[in-house]
Amino acid sequence: MRDRLVLLGSKGGPALRPGGPWPSSSLLEIGGRNIVVDCGLGVTRGLADAGISLKTLDLVFITHLHSDHVLELGPLIHTAWTAGLATPVTVFGPPGTDHYWQRFCQAMEFDIEIRIADEGRPDILDMVSIIEFGEGRVMEERGLKISALRVDHPPVTDCFALRFEHAGQSVVFSADTAFFPPLADFAKGADILVHEAMLEEGIERLVAKTGNGARLREHLLASHSFAGEAGRIATEAGVGRLVLNHLIPADDPEIGEADWIAAVRKTWAGDLTIAHDGLVVGLEHDPEPKDR
């Protein structure tokens, strides 16, 4: 199968609403590896719908520990295990990822122990390696190189953009971040930049719908990027394609794809994709991203 990016969950924030998209998760198939980037609710179903056998789960990267990026990490691995996972899984995440994993396994202790005894499964704790990372080179293996950049997502300090490179192809994920100029250097020349995006005209309606008014608005404005700011990063970096993802708001009936395009075209003139759940973007400069 050719290399591809599948946007499994495209909304920013943990809330789910009827008929709306799922929180953050992506699948990157590159260099013969299946790489999951973030594990918001819905990641397991999304991978299955993308045609991925959960038994082949390989590499998982967590950008930061907000729930819409990590809540389904444990359930994903556990479901893969019950589906017949027989090869090791490596999870890369910021400090605190191992604590999450150990506590998840502790919470699931009854189920894990009884399946080992009753179904003859290997111990799930022996099959999963957790590697906590900071800035710089995270991994280099079989021609695949992954690097991390700490971005600006207060009050979370350990939040990292990720750059994946293999055989001349490169994909960068911004993670959650306010406008952060150093990200342009980190993403320089990438084939695809997946950047979070917020649309100003939807913020007040989102805040009213979600609750916690002033405090939520303050967080959004301090910790996330407007679509036009994502365009500025893409332009400065000279990337091949900009993918707007982690959309805020993602389920406002008064906002459509045309609104996102209009907002980002003020700062970005190149190839552009507005994410939705299940969208597939080829790494070979596909002119038209498609649904899986």
Coordinates of C-alpha atoms in Angstrom, one line a residue:
M1 CA 0.0 0.0 0.0
R2 CA 1.3 3.5 -0.8
D3 CA 2.1 5.9 1.9
R4 CA -0.8 7.9 3.2
L5 CA -2.2 10.1 6.0
V6 CA -5.6 9.3 7.3
L7 CA -7.3 11.9 9.5
L8 CA -9.2 9.6 11.9
G9 CA -10.6 12.3 14.2
S10 CA -10.6 16.0 13.2
K11 CA -12.2 18.0 15.9
G12 CA -10.4 20.0 18.7
G13 CA -11.6 19.4 22.2
P14 CA -13.0 16.5 24.1
A15 CA -16.8 17.1 23.7
L16 CA -18.9 14.8 21.5
R17 CA -22.2 16.0 20.0
P18 CA -24.8 14.1 17.9
G19 CA -23.6 13.7 14.3
G20 CA -20.4 15.5 15.0
P21 CA -16.7 14.6 14.4
W22 CA -14.4 12.7 16.7
P23 CA -11.5 14.1 18.7
S24 CA -7.8 14.0 17.6
S25 CA -6.2 11.0 16.1
S26 CA -4.4 10.3 12.8
L27 CA -2.8 7.4 11.0
L28 CA 0.4 7.9 9.1
E29 CA 1.5 5.0 6.9
I30 CA 5.1 5.7 5.9
G31 CA 8.1 3.5 5.2
G32 CA 6.1 0.3 5.8
R33 CA 5.1 1.4 9.4
N34 CA 1.6 2.0 10.8
I35 CA 2.0 5.1 13.0
V36 CA -0.8 6.4 15.2
V37 CA -0.5 10.0 16.2
D38 CA -2.7 10.9 19.2
C39 CA -5.5 8.7 20.6
G40 CA -8.6 10.7 21.2
L41 CA -12.0 9.0 21.6
G42 CA -12.8 7.0 18.4
V43 CA -9.2 6.1 17.4
T44 CA -9.8 2.4 17.6
R45 CA -13.0 2.5 15.4
G46 CA -11.2 4.9 13.1
L47 CA -8.3 2.5 12.5
A48 CA -10.6 -0.4 11.9
D49 CA -12.6 1.7 9.4
A50 CA -9.3 2.7 7.7
G51 CA -8.7 -1.0 7.0
I52 CA -6.0 -1.5 9.6
S53 CA -5.8 -4.8 11.5
L54 CA -5.4 -3.9 15.1
K55 CA -3.1 -6.9 15.4
T56 CA -0.5 -4.9 13.4
L57 CA -0.4 -2.0 15.8
D58 CA 3.2 -0.8 15.8
L59 CA 4.1 2.7 16.8
V60 CA 2.0 5.2 18.7
F61 CA 2.9 8.9 19.3
I62 CA 1.1 11.1 21.9
T63 CA 1.8 14.9 21.4
H64 CA 0.5 15.8 24.9
L65 CA -1.7 14.6 27.7
H66 CA -4.9 16.5 27.2
S67 CA -7.8 14.0 27.2
D68 CA -8.7 14.6 23.5
H69 CA -5.3 13.3 22.6
V70 CA -4.7 10.4 25.0
L71 CA -8.0 9.2 26.5
E72 CA -8.3 6.1 24.2
L73 CA -4.6 5.1 24.3
G74 CA -5.2 2.4 26.8
P75 CA -8.4 1.1 25.2
L76 CA -6.7 1.0 21.8
I77 CA -3.9 -1.1 23.0
H78 CA -6.1 -3.4 25.1
T79 CA -8.5 -3.9 22.1
A80 CA -5.6 -4.7 19.9
W81 CA -4.4 -7.2 22.5
T82 CA -7.8 -8.9 22.6
A83 CA -7.9 -9.0 18.8
G84 CA -4.7 -11.1 18.8
L85 CA -1.8 -8.7 19.0
A86 CA 1.3 -10.8 19.1
T87 CA 4.1 -8.3 18.4
P88 CA 5.5 -5.5 20.5
V89 CA 4.0 -2.0 20.5
T90 CA 6.1 1.1 21.3
V91 CA 4.4 4.2 22.6
F92 CA 6.2 7.5 22.5
G93 CA 4.8 10.3 24.7
P94 CA 5.6 13.2 26.9
P95 CA 6.5 12.8 30.6
G96 CA 3.5 11.2 32.3
T97 CA 2.6 8.8 29.6
D98 CA 4.0 5.8 31.5
H99 CA 2.0 6.8 34.6
Y100 CA -1.2 6.8 32.4
W101 CA -0.4 3.4 31.0
Q102 CA 0.4 1.8 34.4
R103 CA -2.7 3.2 35.9
F104 CA -4.8 2.0 33.0
C105 CA -3.5 -1.5 33.4
Q106 CA -4.1 -1.3 37.1
A107 CA -7.7 -0.3 36.4
M108 CA -8.1 -3.2 34.0
E109 CA -6.3 -5.7 36.2
F110 CA -9.2 -8.1 36.6
D111 CA -9.9 -8.4 32.8
I112 CA -6.2 -8.6 31.9
E113 CA -5.4 -11.3 34.5
I114 CA -8.5 -13.4 33.6
R115 CA -7.8 -13.2 29.9
I116 CA -4.2 -14.3 30.4
A117 CA -5.4 -17.3 32.5
D118 CA -8.5 -18.2 30.5
E119 CA -7.5 -17.4 26.9
G120 CA -3.7 -17.9 27.1
R121 CA -2.9 -14.4 26.1
P122 CA 0.6 -13.0 26.6
D123 CA 1.0 -10.4 29.4
I124 CA 0.0 -7.1 27.9
L125 CA 2.6 -5.3 30.2
D126 CA 5.4 -7.3 28.5
M127 CA 4.2 -6.3 25.0
V128 CA 4.2 -2.5 25.4
S129 CA 7.2 -0.2 25.8
I130 CA 6.6 3.4 26.8
I131 CA 9.3 5.9 25.8
E132 CA 8.9 9.4 27.2
F133 CA 10.6 12.1 25.1
G134 CA 11.4 15.8 25.0
E135 CA 12.7 18.1 22.3
G136 CA 15.1 16.8 19.6
R137 CA 15.5 13.4 17.9
V138 CA 12.9 11.0 19.2
M139 CA 13.6 7.9 17.1
E140 CA 15.7 6.7 14.1
E141 CA 15.0 3.2 12.9
R142 CA 15.0 1.6 9.4
G143 CA 15.2 4.9 7.6
L144 CA 12.4 6.5 9.6
K145 CA 13.4 9.6 11.6
I146 CA 11.1 11.3 14.1
S147 CA 11.9 14.7 15.7
A148 CA 10.0 16.8 18.3
L149 CA 9.7 20.5 19.0
R150 CA 8.1 21.9 22.2
V151 CA 5.3 24.2 21.2
D152 CA 3.3 26.9 23.0
H153 CA 0.1 25.3 24.5
P154 CA -0.3 26.8 28.0
P155 CA -0.8 25.6 30.7
V156 CA 0.6 22.3 29.3
T157 CA 4.3 22.6 29.1
D158 CA 5.1 19.2 27.6
C159 CA 3.4 19.5 24.2
F160 CA 5.3 18.6 21.1
A161 CA 5.1 19.1 17.4
L162 CA 6.3 16.0 15.5
R163 CA 8.2 15.6 12.2
F164 CA 8.3 12.2 10.5
E165 CA 10.8 11.7 7.7
H166 CA 11.4 8.7 5.4
A167 CA 13.0 8.3 2.0
G168 CA 12.7 12.0 1.1
Q169 CA 9.1 12.3 2.4
S170 CA 8.2 14.4 5.4
V171 CA 5.0 15.0 7.4
V172 CA 4.8 17.5 10.3
F173 CA 2.1 17.6 13.0
S174 CA 1.8 20.9 14.8
A175 CA 0.1 19.4 17.9
D176 CA -1.9 21.9 19.9
T177 CA -0.3 25.3 19.8
A178 CA -0.8 29.0 19.8
F179 CA 0.9 30.9 16.9
F180 CA 4.5 29.7 17.3
P181 CA 7.0 31.1 14.7
P182 CA 9.7 28.5 15.5
L183 CA 7.4 25.9 14.1
A184 CA 8.0 27.2 10.6
D185 CA 11.7 26.3 10.8
F186 CA 10.8 22.9 12.2
A187 CA 8.4 22.3 9.3
K188 CA 10.7 23.7 6.6
G189 CA 10.2 22.0 3.3
A190 CA 7.8 19.3 4.6
D191 CA 5.5 17.6 2.1
I192 CA 2.6 18.0 4.5
L193 CA 2.0 20.2 7.5
V194 CA -1.0 19.1 9.6
H195 CA -1.7 22.2 11.7
E196 CA -4.5 22.9 14.2
A197 CA -6.9 25.7 13.4
M198 CA -9.5 27.9 15.0
L199 CA -12.1 30.1 13.4
E200 CA -12.8 33.3 15.3
E201 CA -16.5 33.7 14.3
G202 CA -17.4 30.3 15.9
I203 CA -15.7 30.9 19.3
E204 CA -18.6 32.6 21.1
R205 CA -21.1 30.0 20.0
L206 CA -18.8 27.2 21.1
V207 CA -18.2 28.8 24.5
A208 CA -21.9 29.3 25.0
K209 CA -22.6 25.6 24.0
T210 CA -19.8 24.1 26.1
G211 CA -20.1 26.2 29.3
N212 CA -17.4 27.7 31.5
G213 CA -17.6 30.8 29.4
A214 CA -14.9 33.3 30.1
R215 CA -12.3 30.7 31.3
L216 CA -12.8 28.5 28.2
R217 CA -12.5 31.5 25.9
E218 CA -9.4 32.6 27.6
H219 CA -7.8 29.2 27.2
L220 CA -8.7 29.0 23.5
L221 CA -7.3 32.4 22.7
A222 CA -4.1 31.7 24.6
S223 CA -3.4 28.2 23.5
H224 CA -4.6 27.7 19.9
S225 CA -4.0 29.1 16.5
F226 CA -6.4 30.8 14.1
A227 CA -6.6 29.4 10.6
G228 CA -4.8 32.5 9.2
E229 CA -1.9 31.9 11.7
A230 CA -1.6 28.3 10.5
G231 CA -1.4 29.7 7.0
R232 CA 1.5 32.0 8.0
I233 CA 3.4 29.0 9.4
A234 CA 2.9 27.0 6.2
T235 CA 3.9 29.9 4.0
E236 CA 7.1 30.6 6.0
A237 CA 7.9 26.9 6.0
G238 CA 7.3 26.5 2.3
V239 CA 5.5 23.2 2.8
G240 CA 3.9 21.2 -0.1
R241 CA 0.4 21.0 1.4
L242 CA -1.3 22.5 4.5
V243 CA -3.9 20.3 6.2
L244 CA -6.1 22.2 8.7
N245 CA -7.0 19.8 11.5
H246 CA -8.1 19.8 15.2
L247 CA -10.7 22.2 14.1
I248 CA -12.3 24.6 16.6
P249 CA -15.2 24.7 16.2
A250 CA -15.7 21.5 14.1
D251 CA -19.4 21.0 14.5
D252 CA -21.0 24.5 14.1
P253 CA -23.8 24.3 11.5
E254 CA -23.1 27.9 10.6
I255 CA -19.5 27.2 9.6
G256 CA -18.6 25.2 6.5
E257 CA -15.5 24.3 4.5
A258 CA -15.7 27.5 2.6
D259 CA -15.3 29.5 5.8
W260 CA -12.1 27.7 6.7
I261 CA -10.7 28.2 3.1
A262 CA -11.5 31.9 3.2
A263 CA -9.8 32.4 6.5
V264 CA -6.6 30.6 5.5
R265 CA -6.3 32.0 2.0
K266 CA -5.4 35.3 3.4
T267 CA -2.0 33.9 4.4
W268 CA -1.6 30.6 2.4
A269 CA -1.9 30.2 -1.4
G270 CA -0.7 26.6 -1.8
D271 CA -2.4 23.2 -1.7
L272 CA -4.9 23.1 1.1
T273 CA -7.0 20.4 2.8
I274 CA -9.7 21.0 5.4
A275 CA -9.8 17.9 7.6
H276 CA -12.9 15.7 8.3
D277 CA -13.1 12.3 9.8
G278 CA -11.8 9.6 7.5
L279 CA -10.2 11.8 4.9
V280 CA -7.2 10.2 3.2
V281 CA -4.2 12.4 2.0
G282 CA -1.6 10.6 -0.2
L283 CA 2.0 11.5 0.4
E284 CA 2.7 11.5 -3.3
H285 CA 1.2 14.9 -3.9
D286 CA -2.3 13.7 -4.5
P287 CA -4.3 16.6 -6.1
E288 CA -7.5 15.4 -4.5
P289 CA -7.6 14.0 -1.0
K290 CA -10.4 11.4 -0.7
D291 CA -12.6 9.7 1.9
R292 CA -11.4 6.2 2.9

